Coordinates of C-alpha atoms in Angstrom, one line a residue:
Chain K
M1 CA 116.2 -166.9 -182.9
S2 CA 115.0 -163.7 -181.5
I3 CA 117.8 -163.7 -179.0
E4 CA 120.5 -163.9 -181.7
A5 CA 119.1 -161.2 -183.8
P6 CA 117.6 -158.6 -181.4
V7 CA 117.9 -155.6 -183.6
T8 CA 116.0 -155.9 -186.8
A9 CA 113.7 -153.8 -188.8
T10 CA 110.7 -154.7 -186.7
A11 CA 109.1 -152.3 -184.3
P12 CA 110.6 -152.2 -180.8
V13 CA 107.3 -153.1 -179.1
S14 CA 106.7 -156.2 -181.1
T15 CA 107.3 -159.4 -179.2
G16 CA 107.4 -163.2 -179.7
P17 CA 104.9 -165.0 -181.8
D18 CA 102.8 -166.1 -178.8
A19 CA 102.1 -162.5 -177.5
P20 CA 98.8 -161.1 -178.8
P21 CA 99.2 -158.4 -181.4
H22 CA 98.7 -154.8 -180.4
P23 CA 94.9 -154.0 -180.4
L24 CA 95.2 -151.5 -183.1
V25 CA 97.1 -153.9 -185.4
D26 CA 94.4 -156.5 -184.6
F27 CA 91.7 -154.0 -185.4
W28 CA 93.3 -153.0 -188.6
R29 CA 93.7 -156.6 -189.8
D30 CA 90.0 -157.3 -189.1
F31 CA 88.9 -154.1 -190.7
G32 CA 91.1 -154.7 -193.8
R33 CA 89.4 -158.0 -194.4
N34 CA 86.1 -156.3 -194.9
K35 CA 86.4 -155.1 -198.5
G36 CA 83.2 -153.1 -198.3
A37 CA 84.4 -151.1 -195.3
V38 CA 87.7 -150.3 -197.0
A39 CA 85.8 -149.2 -200.1
G40 CA 83.6 -147.0 -198.0
L41 CA 86.7 -145.4 -196.3
V42 CA 88.3 -144.7 -199.7
V43 CA 85.1 -143.0 -200.9
I44 CA 84.9 -140.9 -197.7
V45 CA 88.5 -139.8 -198.0
L46 CA 88.0 -138.9 -201.7
V47 CA 84.8 -136.9 -200.9
T48 CA 86.5 -135.2 -198.0
L49 CA 89.5 -134.2 -200.2
M50 CA 87.1 -133.0 -202.8
A51 CA 85.2 -131.0 -200.2
I52 CA 88.3 -129.4 -198.8
F53 CA 89.9 -128.5 -202.2
A54 CA 86.6 -127.6 -203.9
D55 CA 87.9 -124.3 -205.0
F56 CA 90.7 -126.0 -206.9
V57 CA 88.9 -129.1 -208.1
A58 CA 85.7 -127.5 -209.4
P59 CA 85.9 -126.4 -213.0
H60 CA 83.5 -123.4 -212.4
S61 CA 82.0 -121.4 -209.6
P62 CA 78.9 -123.1 -208.1
I63 CA 76.7 -120.1 -208.5
E64 CA 78.0 -118.6 -211.8
Q65 CA 75.3 -118.7 -214.5
F66 CA 76.3 -119.4 -218.0
R67 CA 73.4 -117.9 -219.9
D68 CA 74.4 -119.4 -223.2
A69 CA 74.4 -122.9 -221.8
L70 CA 71.1 -123.6 -220.1
L71 CA 70.2 -127.2 -219.4
R72 CA 73.2 -128.5 -221.4
P73 CA 73.4 -132.3 -221.2
P74 CA 76.4 -134.2 -219.8
A75 CA 79.6 -134.3 -221.9
W76 CA 79.2 -137.9 -223.2
T77 CA 75.8 -137.3 -224.7
E78 CA 74.8 -135.5 -227.9
N79 CA 75.1 -131.7 -227.5
G80 CA 77.3 -132.2 -224.5
S81 CA 80.6 -130.5 -224.1
W82 CA 83.5 -131.1 -221.7
T83 CA 83.3 -127.5 -220.5
Y84 CA 80.4 -128.8 -218.4
P85 CA 81.2 -132.4 -217.7
L86 CA 77.9 -133.3 -216.0
G87 CA 75.9 -130.7 -217.8
T88 CA 74.3 -127.5 -216.5
D89 CA 71.0 -126.7 -214.7
A90 CA 68.1 -124.5 -215.7
V91 CA 70.0 -121.3 -215.1
G92 CA 73.2 -122.5 -216.7
R93 CA 75.2 -123.4 -213.5
D94 CA 77.7 -126.1 -213.9
L95 CA 76.3 -129.3 -212.3
L96 CA 79.7 -130.9 -211.4
S97 CA 80.9 -127.7 -209.7
R98 CA 77.7 -127.5 -207.7
L99 CA 78.0 -131.2 -206.7
I100 CA 81.6 -130.6 -205.6
F101 CA 80.7 -127.6 -203.5
G102 CA 77.7 -129.6 -202.2
A103 CA 80.1 -132.2 -200.9
R104 CA 81.7 -129.5 -198.8
L105 CA 78.3 -128.6 -197.3
S106 CA 77.2 -132.2 -196.7
M107 CA 80.5 -133.2 -195.0
L108 CA 80.3 -130.1 -192.9
I109 CA 76.7 -130.9 -191.9
G110 CA 77.7 -134.4 -191.0
F111 CA 80.7 -133.3 -189.0
I112 CA 78.9 -130.6 -187.1
V113 CA 75.8 -132.7 -186.4
V114 CA 77.9 -135.7 -185.2
T115 CA 80.2 -133.5 -183.1
L116 CA 77.3 -131.7 -181.4
S117 CA 75.2 -134.8 -180.8
L118 CA 78.3 -136.6 -179.5
I119 CA 79.0 -133.9 -177.0
V120 CA 75.4 -133.5 -175.8
G121 CA 74.6 -137.2 -176.0
V122 CA 77.7 -138.4 -174.2
T123 CA 77.3 -135.8 -171.4
L124 CA 73.6 -136.7 -170.8
G125 CA 74.4 -140.4 -171.1
L126 CA 77.2 -140.2 -168.6
I127 CA 74.9 -138.3 -166.2
A128 CA 72.0 -140.7 -166.6
G129 CA 74.4 -143.6 -166.1
F130 CA 76.0 -142.3 -163.0
F131 CA 73.1 -140.8 -161.3
Q132 CA 70.3 -143.4 -161.0
G133 CA 67.0 -142.1 -159.7
P134 CA 65.0 -139.0 -160.7
V135 CA 67.8 -137.4 -162.8
A136 CA 68.2 -140.5 -165.0
I137 CA 64.4 -140.9 -165.2
V138 CA 63.9 -137.4 -166.4
I139 CA 66.7 -137.6 -169.0
M140 CA 65.6 -141.0 -170.4
R141 CA 61.9 -140.0 -170.5
A142 CA 62.8 -136.9 -172.4
M143 CA 64.7 -139.0 -174.9
D144 CA 61.8 -141.4 -175.2
I145 CA 59.6 -138.4 -176.2
V146 CA 62.0 -137.4 -178.9
L147 CA 62.2 -140.9 -180.2
S148 CA 58.4 -141.3 -180.3
L149 CA 58.2 -138.6 -182.9
P150 CA 59.1 -139.6 -186.5
S151 CA 62.5 -137.9 -187.1
I152 CA 61.6 -135.8 -190.1
L153 CA 58.4 -134.6 -188.4
L154 CA 60.3 -133.4 -185.3
A155 CA 62.9 -131.8 -187.6
I156 CA 60.1 -130.0 -189.4
V157 CA 58.6 -128.7 -186.2
I158 CA 62.0 -127.4 -185.1
V159 CA 62.6 -125.7 -188.4
T160 CA 59.1 -124.2 -188.3
I161 CA 59.9 -122.6 -185.0
L162 CA 63.4 -121.4 -185.9
G163 CA 62.8 -120.7 -189.6
P164 CA 64.2 -122.5 -192.6
S165 CA 68.0 -122.3 -193.0
L166 CA 70.9 -124.6 -193.2
I167 CA 72.0 -123.8 -189.6
N168 CA 68.5 -124.5 -188.2
A169 CA 68.3 -127.7 -190.2
M170 CA 71.5 -128.8 -188.6
I171 CA 70.2 -128.0 -185.1
A172 CA 67.0 -129.9 -185.9
V173 CA 68.9 -133.0 -187.1
T174 CA 71.1 -132.8 -184.0
V175 CA 68.1 -132.9 -181.7
V176 CA 66.6 -135.8 -183.6
V177 CA 69.8 -138.0 -183.5
T178 CA 71.0 -137.2 -180.0
P179 CA 68.8 -139.7 -178.0
H180 CA 70.6 -142.6 -179.7
Y181 CA 74.0 -141.4 -178.3
V182 CA 72.4 -140.9 -174.8
R183 CA 70.9 -144.4 -174.8
L184 CA 74.1 -145.9 -176.1
T185 CA 76.4 -144.1 -173.6
R186 CA 74.1 -144.9 -170.6
A187 CA 73.9 -148.6 -171.5
A188 CA 77.7 -148.8 -171.9
V189 CA 78.3 -146.8 -168.6
M190 CA 75.9 -149.1 -166.7
T191 CA 77.7 -152.2 -167.9
E192 CA 81.1 -150.7 -167.0
L193 CA 80.0 -149.5 -163.6
S194 CA 79.6 -153.1 -162.4
R195 CA 83.1 -154.0 -163.3
D196 CA 85.8 -154.5 -160.7
Y197 CA 88.2 -151.9 -162.1
V198 CA 85.6 -149.2 -161.5
T199 CA 85.2 -150.3 -157.9
A200 CA 88.9 -150.4 -157.5
S201 CA 89.2 -146.9 -158.8
R202 CA 86.5 -145.7 -156.5
L203 CA 88.2 -147.3 -153.5
A204 CA 91.4 -145.6 -154.5
G205 CA 89.6 -142.3 -154.1
A206 CA 88.9 -141.2 -157.6
G207 CA 86.6 -138.3 -157.8
L208 CA 83.3 -138.4 -159.8
L209 CA 84.7 -136.5 -162.8
R210 CA 87.7 -138.7 -162.9
L211 CA 85.6 -141.8 -162.7
M212 CA 83.3 -140.5 -165.5
L213 CA 85.8 -139.2 -167.9
V214 CA 89.1 -141.0 -167.3
T215 CA 88.0 -144.4 -165.9
V216 CA 84.7 -145.3 -167.5
L217 CA 84.3 -143.2 -170.7
P218 CA 87.3 -144.6 -172.6
N219 CA 85.8 -148.1 -172.3
C220 CA 82.5 -146.9 -173.8
V221 CA 84.2 -145.5 -177.0
P222 CA 83.9 -148.4 -179.5
P223 CA 80.1 -148.4 -179.8
L224 CA 80.2 -144.6 -179.9
I225 CA 82.6 -144.7 -182.8
V226 CA 80.3 -146.9 -184.8
Q227 CA 77.3 -144.8 -183.9
A228 CA 79.1 -141.6 -184.9
T229 CA 80.1 -143.1 -188.3
L230 CA 76.5 -144.1 -189.0
G231 CA 75.4 -140.7 -187.6
F232 CA 77.2 -139.0 -190.5
S233 CA 74.9 -140.9 -192.9
T234 CA 71.8 -140.0 -191.0
A235 CA 72.8 -136.4 -190.8
I236 CA 73.6 -136.1 -194.5
L237 CA 70.3 -137.9 -195.4
D238 CA 68.1 -135.9 -193.1
A239 CA 69.6 -132.6 -193.9
A240 CA 69.2 -133.4 -197.6
A241 CA 65.5 -134.4 -197.0
L242 CA 64.9 -131.1 -195.3
G243 CA 66.6 -129.3 -198.2
F244 CA 64.4 -131.2 -200.6
L245 CA 61.3 -130.1 -198.7
G246 CA 62.4 -126.5 -198.9
L247 CA 63.1 -126.3 -195.1
G248 CA 66.9 -126.7 -195.2
A249 CA 69.6 -124.8 -197.1
Q250 CA 68.0 -122.2 -199.3
P251 CA 68.7 -121.5 -203.0
P252 CA 71.1 -120.7 -204.5
T253 CA 73.2 -122.7 -202.0
A254 CA 74.6 -125.7 -203.7
E255 CA 73.2 -128.3 -201.3
W256 CA 72.4 -131.7 -202.7
G257 CA 68.8 -132.0 -201.4
T258 CA 68.0 -128.4 -202.3
M259 CA 69.4 -128.9 -205.8
L260 CA 67.0 -131.9 -206.2
S261 CA 63.9 -130.0 -205.1
N262 CA 64.7 -127.2 -207.6
S263 CA 65.2 -129.6 -210.4
R264 CA 62.0 -131.7 -210.0
E265 CA 60.1 -129.8 -212.7
F266 CA 62.8 -130.7 -215.3
I267 CA 62.2 -134.4 -214.8
R268 CA 60.8 -134.8 -218.3
S269 CA 63.4 -132.7 -220.1
A270 CA 66.7 -132.9 -218.2
W271 CA 67.3 -136.2 -216.5
W272 CA 70.9 -135.3 -215.4
V273 CA 69.7 -132.4 -213.2
V274 CA 67.6 -134.8 -211.2
T275 CA 69.9 -137.9 -211.3
F276 CA 73.3 -136.6 -210.2
P277 CA 72.6 -134.8 -206.9
G278 CA 70.7 -137.9 -205.6
L279 CA 73.5 -140.2 -206.8
A280 CA 75.9 -138.0 -204.8
I281 CA 73.8 -138.4 -201.7
L282 CA 73.4 -142.1 -202.1
I283 CA 77.1 -142.8 -202.7
T284 CA 78.2 -140.7 -199.7
V285 CA 75.6 -142.1 -197.4
L286 CA 76.4 -145.7 -198.5
A287 CA 80.1 -145.1 -197.9
F288 CA 79.5 -144.1 -194.3
N289 CA 77.1 -147.0 -193.8
L290 CA 79.7 -149.4 -195.2
L291 CA 82.4 -148.0 -193.0
G292 CA 80.1 -148.1 -189.9
D293 CA 79.2 -151.7 -190.5
G294 CA 82.9 -152.6 -191.0
L295 CA 83.9 -150.8 -187.8
R296 CA 81.1 -152.5 -185.9
D297 CA 82.3 -155.9 -187.0
A298 CA 86.0 -155.1 -186.2
L299 CA 85.3 -153.5 -182.9
D300 CA 82.7 -156.0 -181.6
P301 CA 84.5 -159.0 -180.1
K302 CA 81.3 -161.0 -180.1
L303 CA 81.2 -161.1 -183.9
K304 CA 84.8 -162.3 -184.2
R305 CA 85.2 -165.8 -185.4
Chain H
M1 CA 51.5 -160.8 -167.3
L2 CA 48.9 -158.3 -166.0
R3 CA 51.6 -156.5 -164.1
F4 CA 53.8 -156.3 -167.1
L5 CA 50.9 -154.9 -169.1
L6 CA 50.1 -152.3 -166.5
T7 CA 53.7 -151.2 -166.2
R8 CA 54.0 -150.8 -169.9
V9 CA 50.8 -148.9 -170.2
S10 CA 51.6 -146.6 -167.3
L11 CA 55.0 -145.8 -168.9
I12 CA 53.5 -144.2 -172.0
I13 CA 51.6 -141.6 -169.9
P14 CA 54.6 -139.4 -169.2
T15 CA 55.7 -139.8 -172.8
F16 CA 52.3 -138.7 -174.1
L17 CA 52.3 -135.8 -171.7
G18 CA 55.7 -134.8 -172.9
V19 CA 54.5 -134.8 -176.5
T20 CA 51.6 -132.6 -175.5
L21 CA 54.0 -130.2 -173.8
L22 CA 56.0 -130.0 -177.0
T23 CA 52.9 -129.4 -179.2
F24 CA 51.6 -126.9 -176.6
A25 CA 54.9 -125.0 -176.7
L26 CA 55.0 -125.2 -180.5
I27 CA 52.1 -122.9 -181.2
R28 CA 53.7 -120.4 -178.8
L29 CA 57.2 -120.6 -180.1
V30 CA 56.4 -120.2 -183.8
P31 CA 57.2 -116.8 -185.1
G32 CA 54.3 -114.4 -185.2
D33 CA 51.4 -113.5 -182.9
P34 CA 48.8 -116.3 -182.8
I35 CA 45.8 -113.9 -183.2
L36 CA 47.3 -112.0 -186.1
L37 CA 48.1 -115.4 -187.7
L38 CA 44.5 -116.4 -187.3
A39 CA 43.3 -113.1 -188.7
G40 CA 45.5 -113.7 -191.7
E41 CA 45.4 -110.7 -194.1
R42 CA 42.7 -108.8 -192.3
A43 CA 43.6 -106.1 -189.8
V44 CA 42.5 -106.5 -186.2
D45 CA 41.5 -103.4 -184.2
P46 CA 42.7 -103.4 -180.6
E47 CA 39.3 -104.0 -179.0
R48 CA 38.7 -107.0 -181.1
Y49 CA 42.2 -108.2 -180.4
A50 CA 41.7 -108.1 -176.6
Q51 CA 38.4 -109.9 -177.1
L52 CA 40.0 -112.7 -179.2
R53 CA 42.8 -112.9 -176.7
S54 CA 40.5 -113.6 -173.8
A55 CA 38.3 -115.9 -175.9
M56 CA 41.4 -118.0 -176.8
G57 CA 42.5 -118.0 -173.2
L58 CA 45.8 -116.3 -174.0
D59 CA 45.5 -113.9 -171.1
R60 CA 45.5 -116.6 -168.5
P61 CA 48.5 -118.0 -166.8
L62 CA 50.6 -120.5 -168.9
L63 CA 49.9 -123.4 -166.6
E64 CA 46.2 -122.9 -166.8
Q65 CA 46.4 -122.6 -170.6
Y66 CA 48.2 -125.9 -170.7
A67 CA 45.6 -127.5 -168.5
I68 CA 42.8 -126.3 -170.8
Y69 CA 44.8 -127.6 -173.8
I70 CA 45.1 -131.1 -172.2
W71 CA 41.5 -131.1 -171.3
N72 CA 40.5 -130.2 -174.9
V73 CA 42.9 -132.8 -176.3
L74 CA 41.5 -135.5 -174.2
Q75 CA 38.0 -134.6 -175.5
G76 CA 39.3 -134.8 -179.0
D77 CA 39.2 -131.1 -179.6
L78 CA 42.5 -130.2 -181.4
G79 CA 41.4 -126.9 -182.7
R80 CA 40.5 -125.8 -186.2
S81 CA 42.4 -125.3 -189.3
I82 CA 43.1 -121.6 -190.0
V83 CA 42.7 -122.2 -193.8
T84 CA 39.7 -124.5 -194.0
K85 CA 38.1 -123.7 -190.6
R86 CA 37.4 -127.4 -190.2
P87 CA 38.3 -129.3 -187.0
V88 CA 41.8 -130.7 -187.1
L89 CA 40.8 -134.1 -185.8
S90 CA 38.1 -134.7 -188.6
E91 CA 40.6 -133.6 -191.3
F92 CA 43.1 -136.0 -189.9
L93 CA 40.7 -138.9 -189.7
A94 CA 39.6 -138.2 -193.3
L95 CA 43.2 -138.4 -194.6
F96 CA 44.7 -141.0 -192.3
P97 CA 43.3 -144.1 -194.2
A98 CA 45.2 -143.0 -197.3
T99 CA 48.5 -143.0 -195.2
L100 CA 47.6 -146.2 -193.5
E101 CA 46.8 -148.0 -196.7
L102 CA 50.1 -146.9 -198.2
A103 CA 52.0 -147.8 -195.0
I104 CA 50.4 -151.3 -194.8
C105 CA 51.2 -152.0 -198.5
A106 CA 54.8 -150.8 -197.9
I107 CA 55.3 -153.0 -194.9
L108 CA 53.7 -156.0 -196.7
F109 CA 56.1 -155.4 -199.7
A110 CA 59.0 -155.2 -197.2
V111 CA 58.1 -158.4 -195.5
V112 CA 57.1 -160.4 -198.6
V113 CA 60.4 -159.6 -200.3
G114 CA 62.7 -159.1 -197.3
L115 CA 62.0 -162.3 -195.4
P116 CA 62.8 -164.8 -198.2
V117 CA 65.7 -162.8 -199.4
G118 CA 67.1 -162.5 -195.8
I119 CA 66.7 -166.2 -195.3
L120 CA 68.5 -166.9 -198.6
A121 CA 71.4 -164.7 -197.5
G122 CA 71.6 -166.4 -194.1
V123 CA 71.5 -169.9 -195.5
R124 CA 74.0 -169.1 -198.2
R125 CA 76.3 -167.2 -195.9
G126 CA 79.5 -166.0 -197.7
K127 CA 78.2 -167.0 -201.1
I128 CA 77.4 -164.7 -204.0
A129 CA 73.7 -164.7 -203.1
D130 CA 74.6 -163.4 -199.6
H131 CA 76.9 -160.7 -200.9
T132 CA 74.3 -159.5 -203.4
V133 CA 71.5 -159.4 -200.9
M134 CA 73.7 -157.6 -198.3
G135 CA 75.0 -155.1 -200.8
L136 CA 71.6 -154.3 -202.2
S137 CA 70.0 -154.0 -198.8
L138 CA 72.7 -151.6 -197.6
T139 CA 72.2 -149.6 -200.7
G140 CA 68.4 -149.6 -200.0
Y141 CA 69.1 -148.6 -196.4
S142 CA 71.2 -145.6 -197.6
M143 CA 68.7 -144.5 -200.2
P144 CA 67.5 -140.9 -200.2
I145 CA 63.9 -142.0 -200.8
F146 CA 62.8 -138.6 -202.2
W147 CA 65.3 -139.1 -205.0
W148 CA 64.4 -142.8 -205.4
G149 CA 60.8 -141.8 -205.9
I150 CA 61.7 -139.3 -208.6
L151 CA 63.9 -141.8 -210.3
L152 CA 61.2 -144.4 -210.4
I153 CA 58.7 -141.9 -211.8
L154 CA 61.3 -140.9 -214.4
L155 CA 61.7 -144.6 -215.5
F156 CA 58.2 -146.1 -215.1
S157 CA 55.9 -143.2 -215.6
V158 CA 57.7 -140.8 -217.9
T159 CA 59.9 -143.1 -220.0
L160 CA 57.9 -146.3 -220.1
G161 CA 54.5 -144.9 -219.3
W162 CA 53.5 -148.0 -217.2
T163 CA 52.3 -146.3 -214.0
P164 CA 50.6 -143.0 -213.3
V165 CA 52.6 -140.2 -211.8
S166 CA 50.5 -139.1 -208.8
G167 CA 47.3 -139.4 -206.8
R168 CA 45.4 -142.5 -205.6
I169 CA 43.1 -143.2 -208.5
D170 CA 42.4 -141.9 -212.0
V171 CA 40.1 -138.9 -212.1
R172 CA 37.8 -140.8 -214.5
Y173 CA 36.6 -142.9 -211.6
W174 CA 34.3 -141.7 -208.8
V175 CA 34.6 -144.1 -205.9
D176 CA 32.5 -143.6 -202.8
S177 CA 34.5 -143.7 -199.6
V178 CA 33.3 -146.6 -197.5
T179 CA 36.4 -147.7 -195.7
G180 CA 38.8 -145.0 -196.8
F181 CA 41.0 -147.7 -198.3
M182 CA 41.0 -147.1 -202.0
L183 CA 41.8 -150.8 -202.8
I184 CA 38.7 -151.9 -201.0
D185 CA 36.5 -149.1 -202.0
S186 CA 37.3 -149.4 -205.6
L187 CA 36.4 -153.1 -205.4
L188 CA 33.1 -152.3 -203.8
S189 CA 32.2 -149.8 -206.4
D190 CA 30.7 -150.9 -209.6
E191 CA 33.1 -149.0 -211.8
P192 CA 35.0 -151.4 -214.1
G193 CA 38.7 -150.7 -214.0
A194 CA 38.7 -148.7 -210.8
F195 CA 40.5 -151.4 -208.8
R196 CA 43.1 -151.7 -211.5
S197 CA 43.6 -147.9 -211.5
A198 CA 44.0 -147.9 -207.7
V199 CA 46.6 -150.7 -207.8
S200 CA 48.6 -149.0 -210.5
H201 CA 48.6 -145.8 -208.5
L202 CA 49.8 -147.6 -205.4
I203 CA 52.8 -149.6 -206.9
L204 CA 55.5 -146.9 -207.0
P205 CA 54.7 -145.2 -203.7
T206 CA 54.7 -148.7 -202.1
I207 CA 58.1 -149.5 -203.4
V208 CA 59.5 -146.1 -202.4
L209 CA 58.1 -146.2 -198.9
G210 CA 58.9 -149.9 -198.5
T211 CA 62.6 -149.7 -199.6
I212 CA 64.1 -148.8 -196.2
P213 CA 62.0 -151.3 -194.2
L214 CA 62.7 -153.9 -196.8
A215 CA 66.5 -153.4 -196.3
V216 CA 66.0 -153.5 -192.5
V217 CA 63.9 -156.7 -192.6
A218 CA 66.3 -158.5 -195.0
R219 CA 69.4 -157.6 -192.8
M220 CA 67.6 -158.5 -189.6
T221 CA 66.3 -161.8 -191.0
R222 CA 69.7 -162.8 -192.2
S223 CA 71.4 -162.1 -188.8
A224 CA 68.6 -163.8 -186.9
M225 CA 68.9 -166.9 -189.2
L226 CA 72.7 -167.0 -188.7
E227 CA 72.2 -166.9 -184.9
V228 CA 69.5 -169.6 -184.9
L229 CA 71.3 -171.9 -187.4
N230 CA 74.2 -172.2 -184.9
E231 CA 71.9 -173.6 -182.2
D232 CA 72.2 -177.1 -180.9
Y233 CA 68.5 -178.0 -181.7
I234 CA 69.1 -177.2 -185.4
R235 CA 72.0 -179.7 -185.4
T236 CA 69.7 -182.2 -183.7
A237 CA 67.0 -181.6 -186.3
R238 CA 69.6 -182.1 -189.1
A239 CA 71.0 -185.2 -187.4
K240 CA 67.5 -186.7 -187.2
G241 CA 67.6 -186.7 -191.0
L242 CA 65.0 -184.0 -191.6
S243 CA 65.2 -182.4 -195.0
P244 CA 67.2 -179.1 -195.2
A245 CA 64.0 -177.3 -196.3
R246 CA 62.1 -178.5 -193.3
V247 CA 64.9 -177.5 -190.9
I248 CA 65.1 -174.0 -192.3
W249 CA 61.5 -173.2 -192.9
V250 CA 60.0 -174.9 -189.8
H251 CA 62.6 -175.2 -187.1
A252 CA 64.9 -172.3 -187.7
L253 CA 62.5 -169.7 -189.1
R254 CA 60.1 -169.9 -186.2
N255 CA 62.7 -168.7 -183.7
A256 CA 64.4 -166.3 -186.1
L257 CA 61.1 -164.6 -186.6
I258 CA 60.9 -163.2 -183.0
P259 CA 63.5 -160.4 -183.5
V260 CA 62.3 -159.8 -187.0
I261 CA 58.7 -159.1 -185.9
T262 CA 60.0 -156.6 -183.3
V263 CA 62.0 -154.8 -186.0
I264 CA 58.9 -154.7 -188.3
G265 CA 56.9 -153.1 -185.5
L266 CA 59.6 -150.5 -184.9
Q267 CA 59.5 -149.5 -188.5
V268 CA 56.2 -147.7 -188.0
S269 CA 58.1 -144.5 -187.0
V270 CA 60.3 -144.9 -190.1
L271 CA 57.2 -145.4 -192.3
L272 CA 55.5 -142.2 -191.0
T273 CA 58.7 -140.3 -191.6
G274 CA 58.9 -141.7 -195.1
A275 CA 55.2 -141.0 -195.6
I276 CA 55.9 -137.3 -195.5
L277 CA 58.4 -137.5 -198.3
T278 CA 56.7 -140.2 -200.3
E279 CA 53.3 -138.5 -200.2
T280 CA 54.9 -135.2 -201.3
I281 CA 56.5 -136.8 -204.3
F282 CA 53.5 -138.7 -205.4
S283 CA 50.8 -136.1 -204.4
W284 CA 49.3 -138.8 -202.2
P285 CA 46.5 -137.3 -200.2
G286 CA 47.5 -138.5 -196.8
V287 CA 48.5 -137.0 -193.5
G288 CA 52.2 -136.6 -194.3
K289 CA 51.5 -134.3 -197.2
W290 CA 48.8 -132.6 -195.2
I291 CA 51.2 -131.8 -192.3
L292 CA 53.9 -130.6 -194.7
E293 CA 51.5 -128.3 -196.5
S294 CA 50.3 -126.9 -193.2
V295 CA 54.0 -125.7 -192.6
Y296 CA 54.0 -124.0 -196.0
R297 CA 50.6 -122.3 -195.3
R298 CA 51.5 -121.5 -191.7
D299 CA 48.4 -123.4 -190.7
Y300 CA 49.8 -124.0 -187.2
P301 CA 46.8 -125.7 -185.6
I302 CA 47.1 -128.5 -188.1
L303 CA 50.9 -128.8 -187.5
Q304 CA 50.2 -128.9 -183.8
G305 CA 47.4 -131.4 -184.0
G306 CA 49.0 -133.5 -186.7
V307 CA 52.3 -133.9 -184.7
L308 CA 50.4 -134.9 -181.6
L309 CA 48.2 -137.4 -183.5
L310 CA 51.1 -139.0 -185.4
A311 CA 53.2 -139.2 -182.2
T312 CA 50.2 -140.9 -180.5
V313 CA 50.0 -143.4 -183.3
V314 CA 53.7 -144.2 -182.9
I315 CA 53.5 -144.5 -179.1
I316 CA 50.5 -146.9 -179.4
V317 CA 52.1 -149.1 -182.0
N318 CA 55.3 -149.3 -180.1
L319 CA 53.4 -150.3 -177.0
T320 CA 51.5 -153.0 -178.9
V321 CA 54.7 -154.4 -180.3
E322 CA 56.3 -154.5 -176.8
V323 CA 53.2 -156.3 -175.4
L324 CA 53.0 -158.7 -178.3
Y325 CA 56.7 -159.4 -177.8
G326 CA 56.1 -160.1 -174.2
I327 CA 53.4 -162.6 -175.1
I328 CA 55.6 -164.3 -177.7
N329 CA 58.6 -164.3 -175.5
P330 CA 57.6 -164.8 -171.9
R331 CA 61.2 -164.2 -170.7
I332 CA 60.7 -160.5 -171.3
S333 CA 57.4 -160.1 -169.3
R334 CA 58.7 -162.1 -166.4
G335 CA 62.0 -160.3 -166.3
R336 CA 60.8 -157.4 -164.3

């Protein structure tokens, strides 16, 4: 049948029914079956769009104080108005606008922390995987030390040294999460190094850098993608925790954790000021965890039924 | 076995030294001159300054300073608090039981709820029960616990008035500290109602601190059950005509527990991280709140000593878990 009708609407690379589908197609089918992961992806795309277009989406400026509307409740309650859909805080700033701009910060934190820790972690992991002996021992021991400290505690120490600010909180969180990437990369590298294709490449005369970056690294990518996705949620959560403790972003910055710490005193009088920032953190973190779980299932051949 | 034990124990020495290097560096890296920090508001004349400098050993070479630091640490001398002037170690030891009590209750909560729920999800794979458990546990795993705590206070303390907002026990009761554990001490005291008060103060912090470990235990139990339920010996047990309950609770669970126990042990680091946040929210007088307040007060000897002591706790617990794991599962200890 395929001989008689060679030119159809199908893609040129597709072949007969017996050939395995392209890995990406295969991946997408597995991924699409996981409704939670798809939902997570949708939420992440929405939050990202909201973060990028915050200036257009947000009804007000995140730091403008409406002095005639202090602690106004959300629109659907008594005394609420649609001018401030989610209400206002103690100095009359629109909560929804602050949450939208907070999304920009949180996504940025996640992106920077994940990028930095990927670069540092993969580099150290590759080195520790390729050079057995003292170099690997020193790197892995250093990572053990970092991992033996409770993460928030280490972050607090770093922020104490550098001073509390959003940038320093990001640096602290990066230091805390990097060991996971190092361990993961090293383990993947060590598995790959014993494979025949690496030996073949070596015999063909490939240099060290080529072996590292071109031959081995691409085959270590799947677990790193999963870790990076989950890394977003850790970064957002830890940075928010530091903000909550007063050691991250400083007021009046619209950061979700910082917003929460400033609103604690209104817990009895204004539930919305306390509830919504935390909900924003939870939804975003949950979305990244759902996506990470889905990616792991789709990328891990062992879990396929 | 002995060799396994010795290797494991010898491996923690460099880790411990690394942590001391970090805490040693900490006090020198924080902004501000250590002597002026110690002096606080008071002015220090140059003569006194030089005297203090040599008394604190700050004029010696860095390596020598480090050696002195290690020597002092090994003798239990972690310096004194700038604010209270009391030794850091004795302050830590006075507050640690409160943190330990909370952590133990949290892990018990996580296991008592997480284990059965994880088993249920594993056995009912793909059913509504499974989806509910997995959805809830992923939500718990994603929970910003500092917000979760505030939310629970809002609901149970402020709105319903069921539980107290903060502290370990009502101020009406005076309980002598015998063990440091309020639950035990309040039982030992003759005060009627003290135990009840202690329990009601513990409930919310336990739930908040136990939420993430609960999610981890439930997820781990489920996947361990799924793995074990596919084994041949389970099919054999079923084929023998054993009741499904016996197969699950006796045959499957015993093997599924091995990875679960490891995961529980590894939650200690998570618990101590969470303790800093939980204790802050509930004004729980433990080491987490103590360390955080030392940051606000710039009481750096406490931060330095507290970090070292907490890291030591984590290192020792992780070692114990590894050794126990080696005993339960001989394949590990004979591996290398």
